[in-house]
Amino acid sequence: MKSEQVREGGKLEITKPFRKRISLEKGIMEEPDNHWHRYLNDMKATYQDQKAVNRMAKNNPLLYEVYEAETPNESGHLIQVVSIIHPGKIGDEYFMTKGHYHENRGTAEIYLCLSGEGYLLTKTEEGDFENLTMKPGISTYIPPHWAHRTVNVGDEPFVFFGTYHANAGHDYGSIEDIGFPRLLVEENGRPISKPNPRYRSR
Ligand code: PAN
Ligand code: ZN
């Protein structure tokens, strides 16, 4: 535990400004407070091609990982994260994040691409959607009330920095069954988007 972070009776407090090093060469946050991993078996239902899921489930590939600089999960604080989506596909669908709304729907988020090539898929509960391409130097703004998922469409890790309200929380359930309006699949070696047959709004 670093000196700017103290735990008072189990409660995290930040007592002064602090720095974090994000290695642009390695695409990681050094000395994170949390580092977590999501494997295929954690999100099998997300993918369309269940035969491909079952074939790959034995090896259970690592799809992505996230480094976090922790702050108290209360209004006013921001969390900094670095997400790394590894390259690969399940069937013809690219590795992607589970995707979520913020539990606290009124909280926005910013992503800044550090390396690789990907897409940000977003949607609202009313059925609006926007898909944005991301490459190094592109920053994206996810307004309050927009669900978000990222997809690696390249052949190297897709790495992006993110920052969001520490009290945002994550609602994965509303995405799990229906996903986003469009899927990103590889066709003739290139990413194309096509309608998601399982999608319905909300
Ligand atoms: C990001 C995401 C991260 C992993 O930090 O949590 O990229 O994606 P999932 O949470 O959908 O698995 C973020 O949007 N936080 O709010
Ligand atoms: Zn988020």
Coordinates of C-alpha atoms and ligand atoms in Angstrom, one line a residue:
M1 CA 0.0 0.0 0.0
K2 CA 1.5 3.3 -1.1
S3 CA 1.6 6.3 1.3
E4 CA -1.0 8.3 -0.6
Q5 CA -3.5 5.5 -0.1
V6 CA -4.5 4.7 3.4
R7 CA -7.1 2.3 4.7
E8 CA -9.0 3.7 7.7
G9 CA -11.0 0.8 9.2
G10 CA -11.0 -1.0 5.8
K11 CA -12.1 2.2 4.0
L12 CA -9.7 3.4 1.2
E13 CA -8.8 7.0 1.3
I14 CA -6.5 9.1 -1.0
T15 CA -4.5 11.6 1.0
K16 CA -2.6 13.3 -1.8
P17 CA -2.1 13.4 -5.5
F18 CA -0.3 10.4 -6.9
R19 CA 1.4 9.2 -10.1
K20 CA 1.2 6.0 -12.1
R21 CA 3.5 4.9 -14.9
I22 CA 1.8 3.4 -17.9
S23 CA 4.4 1.7 -20.0
L24 CA 3.6 2.5 -23.6
E25 CA 6.2 0.0 -24.8
K26 CA 4.8 -2.9 -22.7
G27 CA 1.2 -1.7 -22.8
I28 CA 0.7 -2.2 -19.1
M29 CA 0.2 -0.1 -15.9
E30 CA 3.1 -0.6 -13.6
E31 CA 2.4 -1.4 -9.9
P32 CA -1.4 -1.5 -10.4
D33 CA -3.7 -1.9 -7.3
N34 CA -5.7 -4.5 -9.2
H35 CA -5.0 -6.6 -12.3
W36 CA -7.8 -8.9 -13.4
H37 CA -8.3 -11.3 -16.4
R38 CA -11.3 -12.4 -18.4
Y39 CA -11.1 -15.9 -20.1
L40 CA -13.5 -17.4 -22.7
N41 CA -15.1 -19.5 -20.1
D42 CA -16.1 -16.4 -18.2
M43 CA -18.2 -15.2 -21.2
K44 CA -19.2 -18.1 -23.4
A45 CA -22.7 -16.8 -24.0
T46 CA -21.4 -13.6 -25.5
Y47 CA -20.3 -15.3 -28.8
Q48 CA -22.7 -16.3 -31.6
D49 CA -20.9 -19.4 -32.8
Q50 CA -21.4 -21.9 -29.9
K51 CA -19.7 -24.7 -31.8
A52 CA -16.5 -22.6 -31.9
V53 CA -16.9 -21.7 -28.3
N54 CA -17.1 -25.3 -27.3
R55 CA -14.1 -26.2 -29.4
M56 CA -12.0 -23.5 -27.8
A57 CA -13.3 -23.8 -24.3
K58 CA -10.9 -26.6 -23.5
N59 CA -7.9 -24.3 -24.0
N60 CA -9.9 -21.4 -22.4
P61 CA -7.9 -18.5 -24.0
L62 CA -7.3 -15.3 -22.2
L63 CA -9.4 -12.7 -24.0
Y64 CA -8.4 -9.6 -22.1
E65 CA -7.0 -8.1 -18.9
V66 CA -7.4 -4.9 -17.0
Y67 CA -5.0 -3.0 -14.7
E68 CA -6.6 -0.5 -12.2
A69 CA -5.4 2.3 -10.0
E70 CA -7.9 2.1 -7.2
T71 CA -9.7 5.0 -5.6
P72 CA -12.6 5.1 -3.1
N73 CA -15.8 4.1 -4.9
E74 CA -17.6 7.3 -4.1
S75 CA -18.8 10.4 -6.0
G76 CA -16.0 12.8 -6.9
H77 CA -13.2 10.2 -7.4
L78 CA -12.1 8.8 -10.8
I79 CA -10.6 5.4 -11.5
Q80 CA -7.8 5.0 -14.1
V81 CA -7.6 1.7 -16.0
V82 CA -5.6 0.1 -18.8
S83 CA -7.4 -2.6 -20.7
I84 CA -5.6 -5.0 -23.1
I85 CA -7.7 -7.0 -25.5
H86 CA -5.6 -9.8 -27.0
P87 CA -5.8 -10.6 -30.7
G88 CA -7.9 -13.6 -31.7
K89 CA -11.4 -14.8 -32.8
I90 CA -14.1 -17.2 -31.7
G91 CA -15.4 -18.4 -35.0
D92 CA -15.4 -15.3 -37.1
E93 CA -16.1 -12.9 -34.2
Y94 CA -13.2 -11.0 -32.7
F95 CA -12.1 -11.1 -29.1
M96 CA -14.0 -8.4 -27.2
T97 CA -15.0 -7.2 -23.8
K98 CA -18.1 -8.4 -22.0
G99 CA -19.6 -4.9 -22.2
H100 CA -21.7 -3.1 -19.7
Y101 CA -23.8 -0.1 -18.7
H102 CA -22.7 1.7 -15.7
E103 CA -24.9 0.7 -12.8
N104 CA -25.0 4.4 -12.0
R105 CA -26.3 5.3 -15.5
G106 CA -25.5 9.0 -15.2
T107 CA -21.7 8.5 -15.3
A108 CA -19.5 9.0 -18.4
E109 CA -16.2 7.5 -19.4
I110 CA -13.2 8.3 -21.6
Y111 CA -11.0 5.9 -23.5
L112 CA -7.7 6.8 -25.1
C113 CA -6.1 4.2 -27.5
L114 CA -2.4 3.5 -26.8
S115 CA -1.7 0.8 -29.3
G116 CA -3.3 -1.7 -31.6
E117 CA -6.6 -1.3 -33.5
G118 CA -10.1 -1.7 -32.3
Y119 CA -13.7 -0.7 -32.2
L120 CA -15.8 0.9 -29.5
L121 CA -19.4 -0.3 -29.7
T122 CA -22.0 1.8 -27.9
K123 CA -25.7 1.8 -27.5
T124 CA -28.5 3.2 -25.4
E125 CA -31.5 1.5 -23.8
E126 CA -33.7 3.2 -26.4
G127 CA -31.9 1.5 -29.3
D128 CA -29.5 4.2 -30.5
F129 CA -26.0 2.9 -31.3
E130 CA -22.7 4.2 -32.6
N131 CA -19.6 2.2 -33.5
L132 CA -16.3 4.1 -33.5
T133 CA -12.9 2.9 -34.7
M134 CA -10.0 3.3 -32.3
K135 CA -6.3 3.5 -33.1
P136 CA -3.3 5.1 -31.2
G137 CA -4.0 8.7 -30.3
I138 CA -7.8 8.5 -30.7
S139 CA -9.7 9.4 -27.6
T140 CA -13.4 8.5 -27.3
Y141 CA -16.1 9.9 -25.0
I142 CA -18.8 7.6 -23.8
P143 CA -21.7 9.8 -22.5
P144 CA -23.8 8.9 -19.5
H145 CA -26.5 6.2 -20.3
W146 CA -24.5 4.6 -23.1
A147 CA -23.4 0.9 -22.8
H148 CA -20.0 0.2 -24.1
R149 CA -17.9 -2.8 -25.4
T150 CA -14.5 -2.8 -27.1
V151 CA -13.3 -5.2 -29.8
N152 CA -9.8 -6.0 -31.1
V153 CA -9.9 -6.2 -34.9
G154 CA -6.1 -6.2 -35.4
D155 CA -3.4 -8.9 -35.0
E156 CA -1.6 -7.3 -32.0
P157 CA -2.9 -6.4 -28.5
F158 CA -5.4 -3.5 -28.5
V159 CA -4.5 -1.4 -25.5
F160 CA -6.4 1.6 -24.2
F161 CA -6.4 3.8 -21.1
G162 CA -9.7 4.6 -19.5
T163 CA -11.0 6.8 -16.8
Y164 CA -14.5 6.8 -15.2
H165 CA -16.3 7.8 -12.1
A166 CA -15.3 5.6 -9.1
N167 CA -18.9 5.1 -8.1
A168 CA -20.1 4.0 -11.6
G169 CA -20.5 0.3 -10.9
H170 CA -21.0 -2.2 -13.7
D171 CA -24.2 -3.7 -15.0
Y172 CA -23.2 -6.7 -17.2
G173 CA -26.6 -8.5 -17.0
S174 CA -28.4 -6.1 -19.4
I175 CA -25.9 -6.8 -22.1
E176 CA -25.2 -10.5 -21.6
D177 CA -28.2 -12.0 -23.5
I178 CA -28.8 -9.5 -26.2
G179 CA -25.5 -7.8 -26.9
F180 CA -25.1 -4.8 -29.2
P181 CA -27.1 -4.1 -32.4
R182 CA -24.2 -5.0 -34.7
L183 CA -21.6 -7.8 -34.6
L184 CA -18.0 -7.3 -35.7
V185 CA -16.8 -10.3 -37.7
E186 CA -13.8 -11.1 -40.0
E187 CA -14.6 -11.5 -43.6
N188 CA -11.9 -12.0 -46.2
G189 CA -9.3 -10.9 -43.6
R190 CA -11.1 -7.6 -42.8
P191 CA -13.5 -6.5 -40.1
I192 CA -17.1 -6.0 -41.2
S193 CA -20.1 -5.2 -39.1
K194 CA -23.4 -7.1 -39.6
P195 CA -26.7 -7.1 -37.8
N196 CA -26.8 -9.1 -34.5
P197 CA -29.7 -11.6 -34.9
R198 CA -30.0 -11.9 -31.0
Y199 CA -30.3 -8.1 -30.5
R200 CA -33.4 -6.4 -29.2
S201 CA -33.4 -3.0 -27.6
R202 CA -33.2 -2.8 -23.8
Ligands
PAN1 C1 -13.5 -0.5 -18.6 C2 -13.9 -2.0 -18.7 C3 -12.8 -2.9 -19.3 C4 -13.3 -4.3 -19.4 O1 -12.5 -0.3 -17.6 O2 -14.3 -2.4 -17.5 O3 -12.3 -2.4 -20.5 O4 -14.5 -4.4 -20.0 P1 -15.8 -5.1 -19.2 O5 -15.9 -4.4 -17.9 O6 -16.9 -4.9 -20.1 O7 -15.4 -6.6 -19.1 C5 -14.8 0.3 -18.3 O8 -15.5 0.6 -19.2 N1 -15.0 0.5 -17.0 O9 -16.2 1.2 -16.7
ZN2 ZN -17.4 1.5 -18.3

